[in-house]
PDB file of C-alpha atoms in Angstrom:
ATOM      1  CA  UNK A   1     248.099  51.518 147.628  1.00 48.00           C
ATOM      2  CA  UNK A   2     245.997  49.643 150.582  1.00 79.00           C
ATOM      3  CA  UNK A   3     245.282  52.076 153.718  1.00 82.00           C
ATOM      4  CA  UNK A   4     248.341  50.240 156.074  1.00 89.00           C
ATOM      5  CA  UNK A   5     250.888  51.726 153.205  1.00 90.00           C
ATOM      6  CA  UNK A   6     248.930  55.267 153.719  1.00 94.00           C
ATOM      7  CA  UNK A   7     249.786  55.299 157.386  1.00 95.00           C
ATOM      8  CA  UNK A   8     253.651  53.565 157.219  1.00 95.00           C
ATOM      9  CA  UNK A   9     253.675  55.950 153.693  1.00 95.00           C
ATOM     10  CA  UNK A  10     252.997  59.114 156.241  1.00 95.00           C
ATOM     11  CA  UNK A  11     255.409  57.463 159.139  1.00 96.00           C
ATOM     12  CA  UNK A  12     258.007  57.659 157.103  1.00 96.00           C
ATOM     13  CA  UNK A  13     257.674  61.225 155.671  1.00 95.00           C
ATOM     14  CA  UNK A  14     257.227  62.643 158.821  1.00 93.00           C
ATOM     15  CA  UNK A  15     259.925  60.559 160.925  1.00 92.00           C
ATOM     16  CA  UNK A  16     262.983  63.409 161.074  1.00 87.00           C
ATOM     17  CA  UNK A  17     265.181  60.493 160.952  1.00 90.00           C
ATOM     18  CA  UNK A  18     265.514  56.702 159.614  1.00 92.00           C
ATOM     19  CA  UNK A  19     262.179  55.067 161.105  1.00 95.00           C
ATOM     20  CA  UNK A  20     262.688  51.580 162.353  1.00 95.00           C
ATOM     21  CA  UNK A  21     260.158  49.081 161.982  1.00 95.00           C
ATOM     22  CA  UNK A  22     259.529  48.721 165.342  1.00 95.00           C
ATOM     23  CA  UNK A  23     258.871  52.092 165.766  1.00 96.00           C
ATOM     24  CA  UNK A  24     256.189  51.687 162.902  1.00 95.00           C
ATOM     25  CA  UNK A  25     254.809  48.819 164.155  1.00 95.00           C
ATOM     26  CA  UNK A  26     253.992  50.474 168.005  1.00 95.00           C
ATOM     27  CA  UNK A  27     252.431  53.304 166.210  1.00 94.00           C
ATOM     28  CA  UNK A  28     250.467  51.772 163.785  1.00 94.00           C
ATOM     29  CA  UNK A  29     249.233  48.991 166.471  1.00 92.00           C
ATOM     30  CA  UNK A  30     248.076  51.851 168.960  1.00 93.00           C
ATOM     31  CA  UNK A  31     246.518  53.593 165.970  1.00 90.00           C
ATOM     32  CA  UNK A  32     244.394  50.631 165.651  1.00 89.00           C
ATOM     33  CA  UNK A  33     244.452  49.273 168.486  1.00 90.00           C
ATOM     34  CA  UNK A  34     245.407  45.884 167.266  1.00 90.00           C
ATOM     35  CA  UNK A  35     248.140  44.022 166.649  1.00 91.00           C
ATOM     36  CA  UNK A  36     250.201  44.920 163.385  1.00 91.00           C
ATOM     37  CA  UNK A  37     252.444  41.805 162.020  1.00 93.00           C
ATOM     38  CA  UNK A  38     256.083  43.061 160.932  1.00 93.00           C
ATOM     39  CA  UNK A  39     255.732  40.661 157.864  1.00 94.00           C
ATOM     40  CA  UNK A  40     252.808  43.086 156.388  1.00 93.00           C
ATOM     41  CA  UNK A  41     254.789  46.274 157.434  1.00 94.00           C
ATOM     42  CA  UNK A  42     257.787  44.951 155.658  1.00 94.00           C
ATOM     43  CA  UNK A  43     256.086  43.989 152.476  1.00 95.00           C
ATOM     44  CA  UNK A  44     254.378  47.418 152.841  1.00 95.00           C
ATOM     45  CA  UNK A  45     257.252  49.312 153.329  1.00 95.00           C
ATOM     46  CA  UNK A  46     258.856  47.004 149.662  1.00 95.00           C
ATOM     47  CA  UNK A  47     255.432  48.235 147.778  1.00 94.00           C
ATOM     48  CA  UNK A  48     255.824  51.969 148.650  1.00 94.00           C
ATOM     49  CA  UNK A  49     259.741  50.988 147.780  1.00 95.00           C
ATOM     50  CA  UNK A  50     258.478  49.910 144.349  1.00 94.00           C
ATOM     51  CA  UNK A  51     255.605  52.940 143.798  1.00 93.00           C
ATOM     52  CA  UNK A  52     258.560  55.598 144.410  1.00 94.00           C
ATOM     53  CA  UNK A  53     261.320  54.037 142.316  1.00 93.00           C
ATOM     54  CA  UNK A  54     259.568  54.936 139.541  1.00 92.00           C
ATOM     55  CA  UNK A  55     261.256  57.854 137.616  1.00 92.00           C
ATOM     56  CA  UNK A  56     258.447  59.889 137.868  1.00 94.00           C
ATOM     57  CA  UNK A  57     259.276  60.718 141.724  1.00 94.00           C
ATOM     58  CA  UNK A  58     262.169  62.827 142.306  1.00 94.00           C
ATOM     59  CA  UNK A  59     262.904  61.344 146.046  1.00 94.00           C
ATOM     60  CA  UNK A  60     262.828  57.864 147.098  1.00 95.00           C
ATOM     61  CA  UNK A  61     262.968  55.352 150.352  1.00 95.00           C
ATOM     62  CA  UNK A  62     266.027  54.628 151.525  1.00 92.00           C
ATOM     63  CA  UNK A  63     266.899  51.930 154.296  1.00 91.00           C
ATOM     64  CA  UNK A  64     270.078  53.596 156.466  1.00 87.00           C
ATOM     65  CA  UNK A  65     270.350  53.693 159.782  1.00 84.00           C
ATOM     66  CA  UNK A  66     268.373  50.523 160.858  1.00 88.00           C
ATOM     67  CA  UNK A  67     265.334  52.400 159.208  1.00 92.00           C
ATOM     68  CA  UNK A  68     263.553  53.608 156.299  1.00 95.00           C
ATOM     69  CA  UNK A  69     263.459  57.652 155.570  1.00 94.00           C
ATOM     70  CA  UNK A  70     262.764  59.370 152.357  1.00 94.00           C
ATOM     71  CA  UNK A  71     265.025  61.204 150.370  1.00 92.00           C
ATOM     72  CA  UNK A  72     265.695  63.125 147.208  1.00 92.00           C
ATOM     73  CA  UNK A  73     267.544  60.628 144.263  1.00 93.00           C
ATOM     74  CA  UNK A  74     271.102  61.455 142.810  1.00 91.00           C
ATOM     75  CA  UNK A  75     269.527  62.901 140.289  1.00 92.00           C
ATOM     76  CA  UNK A  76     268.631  66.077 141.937  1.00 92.00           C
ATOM     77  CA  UNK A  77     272.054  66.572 143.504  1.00 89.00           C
ATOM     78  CA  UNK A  78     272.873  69.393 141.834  1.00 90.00           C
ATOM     79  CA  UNK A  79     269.528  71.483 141.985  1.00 91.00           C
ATOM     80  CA  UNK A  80     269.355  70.972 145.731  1.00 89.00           C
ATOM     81  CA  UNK A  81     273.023  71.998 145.777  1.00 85.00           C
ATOM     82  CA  UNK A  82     272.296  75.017 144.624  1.00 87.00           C
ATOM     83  CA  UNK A  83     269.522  75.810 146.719  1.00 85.00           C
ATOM     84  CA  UNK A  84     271.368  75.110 150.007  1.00 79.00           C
ATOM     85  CA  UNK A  85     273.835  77.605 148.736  1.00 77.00           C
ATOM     86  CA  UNK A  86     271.431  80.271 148.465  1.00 76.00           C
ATOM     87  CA  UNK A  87     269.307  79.194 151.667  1.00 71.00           C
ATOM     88  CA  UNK A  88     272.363  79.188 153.716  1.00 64.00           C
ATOM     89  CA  UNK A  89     273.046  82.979 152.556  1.00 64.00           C
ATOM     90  CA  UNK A  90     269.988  83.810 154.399  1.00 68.00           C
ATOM     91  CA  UNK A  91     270.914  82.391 157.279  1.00 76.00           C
ATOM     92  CA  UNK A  92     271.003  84.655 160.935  1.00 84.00           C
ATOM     93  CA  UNK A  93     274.003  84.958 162.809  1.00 86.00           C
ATOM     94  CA  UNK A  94     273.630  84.676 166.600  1.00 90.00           C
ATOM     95  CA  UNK A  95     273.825  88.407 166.938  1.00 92.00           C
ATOM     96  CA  UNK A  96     271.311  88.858 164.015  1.00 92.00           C
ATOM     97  CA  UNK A  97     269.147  86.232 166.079  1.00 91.00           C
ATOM     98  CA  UNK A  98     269.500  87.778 169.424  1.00 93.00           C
ATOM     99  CA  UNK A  99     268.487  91.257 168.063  1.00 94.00           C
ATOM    100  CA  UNK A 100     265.677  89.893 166.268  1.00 93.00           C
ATOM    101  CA  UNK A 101     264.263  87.580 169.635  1.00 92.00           C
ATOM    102  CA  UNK A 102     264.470  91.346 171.395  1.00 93.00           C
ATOM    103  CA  UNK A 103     262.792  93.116 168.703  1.00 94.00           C
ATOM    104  CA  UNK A 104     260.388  90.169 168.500  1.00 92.00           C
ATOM    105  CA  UNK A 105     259.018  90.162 172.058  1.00 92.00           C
ATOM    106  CA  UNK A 106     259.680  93.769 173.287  1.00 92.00           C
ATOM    107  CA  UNK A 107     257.962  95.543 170.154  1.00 91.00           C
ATOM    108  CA  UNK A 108     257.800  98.668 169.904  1.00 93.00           C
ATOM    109  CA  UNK A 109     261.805  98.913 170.707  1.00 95.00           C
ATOM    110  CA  UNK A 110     263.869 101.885 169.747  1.00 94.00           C
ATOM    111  CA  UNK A 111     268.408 100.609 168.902  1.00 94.00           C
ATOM    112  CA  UNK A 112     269.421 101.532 172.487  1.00 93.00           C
ATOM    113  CA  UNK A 113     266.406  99.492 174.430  1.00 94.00           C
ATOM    114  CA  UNK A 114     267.817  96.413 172.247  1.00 94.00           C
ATOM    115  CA  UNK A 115     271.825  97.881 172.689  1.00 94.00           C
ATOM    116  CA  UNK A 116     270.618  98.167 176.593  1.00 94.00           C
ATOM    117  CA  UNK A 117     269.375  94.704 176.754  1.00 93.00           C
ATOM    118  CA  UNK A 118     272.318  93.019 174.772  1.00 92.00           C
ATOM    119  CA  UNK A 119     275.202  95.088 176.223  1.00 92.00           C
ATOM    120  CA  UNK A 120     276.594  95.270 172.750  1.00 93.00           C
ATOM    121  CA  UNK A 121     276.239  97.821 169.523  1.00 93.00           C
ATOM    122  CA  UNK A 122     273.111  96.544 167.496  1.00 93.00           C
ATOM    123  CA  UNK A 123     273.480  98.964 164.083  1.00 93.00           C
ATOM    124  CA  UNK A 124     274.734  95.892 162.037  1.00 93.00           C
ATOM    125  CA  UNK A 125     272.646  93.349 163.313  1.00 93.00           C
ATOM    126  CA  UNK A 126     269.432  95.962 162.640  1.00 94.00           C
ATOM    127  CA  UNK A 127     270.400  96.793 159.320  1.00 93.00           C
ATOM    128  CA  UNK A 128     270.720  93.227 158.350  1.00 90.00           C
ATOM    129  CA  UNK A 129     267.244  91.969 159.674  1.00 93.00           C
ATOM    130  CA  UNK A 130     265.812  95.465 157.686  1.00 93.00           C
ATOM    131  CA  UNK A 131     267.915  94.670 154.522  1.00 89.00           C
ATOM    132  CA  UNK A 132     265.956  90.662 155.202  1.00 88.00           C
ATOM    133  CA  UNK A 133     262.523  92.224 155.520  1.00 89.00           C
ATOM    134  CA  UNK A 134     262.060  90.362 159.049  1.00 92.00           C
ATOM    135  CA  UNK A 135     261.659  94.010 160.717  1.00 94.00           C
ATOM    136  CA  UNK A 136     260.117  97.413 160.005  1.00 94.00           C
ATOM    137  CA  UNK A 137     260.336 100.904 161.118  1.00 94.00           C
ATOM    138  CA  UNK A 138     257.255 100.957 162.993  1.00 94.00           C
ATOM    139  CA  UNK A 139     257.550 104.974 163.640  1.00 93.00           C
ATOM    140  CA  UNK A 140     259.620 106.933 165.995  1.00 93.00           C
ATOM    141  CA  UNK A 141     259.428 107.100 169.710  1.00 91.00           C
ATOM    142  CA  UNK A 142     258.608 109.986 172.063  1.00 91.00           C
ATOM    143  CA  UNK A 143     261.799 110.159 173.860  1.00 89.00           C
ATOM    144  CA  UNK A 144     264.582 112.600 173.376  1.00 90.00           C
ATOM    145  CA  UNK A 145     265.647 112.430 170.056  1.00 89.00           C
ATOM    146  CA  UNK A 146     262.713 110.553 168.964  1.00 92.00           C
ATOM    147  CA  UNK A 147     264.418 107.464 167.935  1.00 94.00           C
ATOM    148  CA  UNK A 148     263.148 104.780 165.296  1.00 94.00           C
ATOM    149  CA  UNK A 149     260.842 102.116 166.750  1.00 95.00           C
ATOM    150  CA  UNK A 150     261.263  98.527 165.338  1.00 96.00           C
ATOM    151  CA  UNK A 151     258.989  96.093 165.095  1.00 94.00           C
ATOM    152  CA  UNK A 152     258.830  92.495 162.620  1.00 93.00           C
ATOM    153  CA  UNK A 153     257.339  92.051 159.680  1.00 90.00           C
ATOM    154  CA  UNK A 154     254.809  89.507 157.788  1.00 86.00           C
ATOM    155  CA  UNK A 155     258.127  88.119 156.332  1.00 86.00           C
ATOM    156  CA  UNK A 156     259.447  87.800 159.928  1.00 88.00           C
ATOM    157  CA  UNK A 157     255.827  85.379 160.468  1.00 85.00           C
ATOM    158  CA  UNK A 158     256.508  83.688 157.412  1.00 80.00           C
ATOM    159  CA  UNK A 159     260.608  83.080 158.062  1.00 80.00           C
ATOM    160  CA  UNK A 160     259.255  81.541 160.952  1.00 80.00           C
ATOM    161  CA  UNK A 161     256.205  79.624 160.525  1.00 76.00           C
ATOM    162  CA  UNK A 162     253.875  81.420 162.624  1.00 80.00           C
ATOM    163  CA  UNK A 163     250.679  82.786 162.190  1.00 82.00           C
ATOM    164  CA  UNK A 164     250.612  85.503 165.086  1.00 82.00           C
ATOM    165  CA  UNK A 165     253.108  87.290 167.817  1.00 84.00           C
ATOM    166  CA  UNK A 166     250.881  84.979 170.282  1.00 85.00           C
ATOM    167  CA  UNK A 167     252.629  81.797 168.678  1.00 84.00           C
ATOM    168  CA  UNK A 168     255.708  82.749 169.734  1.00 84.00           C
ATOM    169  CA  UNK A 169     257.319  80.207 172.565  1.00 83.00           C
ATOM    170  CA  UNK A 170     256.823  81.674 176.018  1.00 80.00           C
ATOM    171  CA  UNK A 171     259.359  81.657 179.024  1.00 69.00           C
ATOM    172  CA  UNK A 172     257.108  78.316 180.519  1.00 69.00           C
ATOM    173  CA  UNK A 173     258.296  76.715 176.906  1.00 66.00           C
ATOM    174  CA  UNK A 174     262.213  77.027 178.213  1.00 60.00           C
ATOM    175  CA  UNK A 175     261.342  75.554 181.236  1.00 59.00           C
ATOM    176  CA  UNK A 176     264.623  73.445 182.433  1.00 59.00           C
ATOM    177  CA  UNK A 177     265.271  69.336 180.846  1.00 57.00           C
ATOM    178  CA  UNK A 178     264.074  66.728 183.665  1.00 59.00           C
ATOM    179  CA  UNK A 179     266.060  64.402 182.533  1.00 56.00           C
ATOM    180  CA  UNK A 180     269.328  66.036 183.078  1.00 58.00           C
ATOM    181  CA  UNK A 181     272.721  64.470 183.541  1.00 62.00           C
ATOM    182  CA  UNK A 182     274.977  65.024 186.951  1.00 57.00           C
ATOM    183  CA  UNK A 183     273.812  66.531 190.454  1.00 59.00           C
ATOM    184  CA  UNK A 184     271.910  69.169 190.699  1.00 56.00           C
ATOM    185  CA  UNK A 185     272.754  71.779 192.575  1.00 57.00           C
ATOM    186  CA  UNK A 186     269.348  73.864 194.933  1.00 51.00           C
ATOM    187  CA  UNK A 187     269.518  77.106 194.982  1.00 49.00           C
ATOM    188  CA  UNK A 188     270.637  77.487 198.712  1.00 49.00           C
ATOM    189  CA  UNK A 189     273.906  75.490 198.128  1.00 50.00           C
ATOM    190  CA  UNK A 190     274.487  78.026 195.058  1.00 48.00           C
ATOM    191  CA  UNK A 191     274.041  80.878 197.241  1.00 49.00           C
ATOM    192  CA  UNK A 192     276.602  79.672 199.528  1.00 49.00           C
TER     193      UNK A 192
END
């Protein structure tokens, strides 16, 4: 394999959905800043075709879309059946989510700091994310009572694929689309 199929090799793995040439070709010319001739991605693109037909790869290249992506043969149909079945199991439910994003960035937080925030019960939700191992009894608070404090766990970082509390997205990271469709309305003619 020559170093141009590297690079379209990688463009294609990476690309969440069918890659078009084009696309390929603006990359890979700014990458080198030079000129990239469709004719060699194309034959490329055919050679890393060939390498992964072979059965010895279970996925392959597939042109849909107007594009090239990579994806897992016939073959495997049934083995990746069964492991969506059991990943979708562990999926959150909203609730389970919303509970977990409170517990996430208001650590240390006792049931009714998370009950007070969501306006709703939060004993299901909590047992749920403790029965998934994405949060811990930290200890118990202070306050009358001295309820449990929750906190995540390591398996809440690794659910998530961060490193650190600090990785999580901050307010400025949900700042609003500029791009958005329709008028917008400024906040004096909403107070109106």
């Amino acid at each position: 394999m020559d170093f141009l199929g590297n690079h379209i090799e990688a463009l294609i793995f990476c690309a969440q959905k069918p890659i078009k040439v084009d696309e390929i070709r603006n990359c890979l010319s700014e990458m080198f800043e030079a000129d990239v001739p469709v004719k060699d991605i194309e034959t490329t693109i055919e050679k890393v075709s060939e390498k992964y037909a072979s059965d010895e790869y279970a996925f392959e290249i597939i042109h849909s879309g107007g594009g090239y992506q990579f994806l897992t043969k016939p073959a495997y149909q049934a083995s990746i059946g069964i492991l969506l079945k059991h990943q979708s199991k562990k999926r959150l439910s909203t609730s389970a989510l919303e509970t977990l994003s409170i517990i996430a960035y208001k650590q240390p937080v006792t049931k009714s700091e998370m009950e007070q925030i969501r306006g709703v019960n939060c004993d299901y939700s909590v047992q749920k994310l403790l029965e998934k191992e994405l949060i811990e009894i930290k200890g118990k608070s202070e306050a009358i009572g001295r309820p449990m404090l929750y906190g995540t766990s390591d398996k809440f970082m690794d659910y998530f694929g961060i490193n650190s509390l600090k990785d999580l997205p901050t307010p400025k990271d949900f700042a609003e689309n500029e791009n958005e469709i329709g008028p917008q309305e400024t906040e004096e003619k909403a107070q109106e």
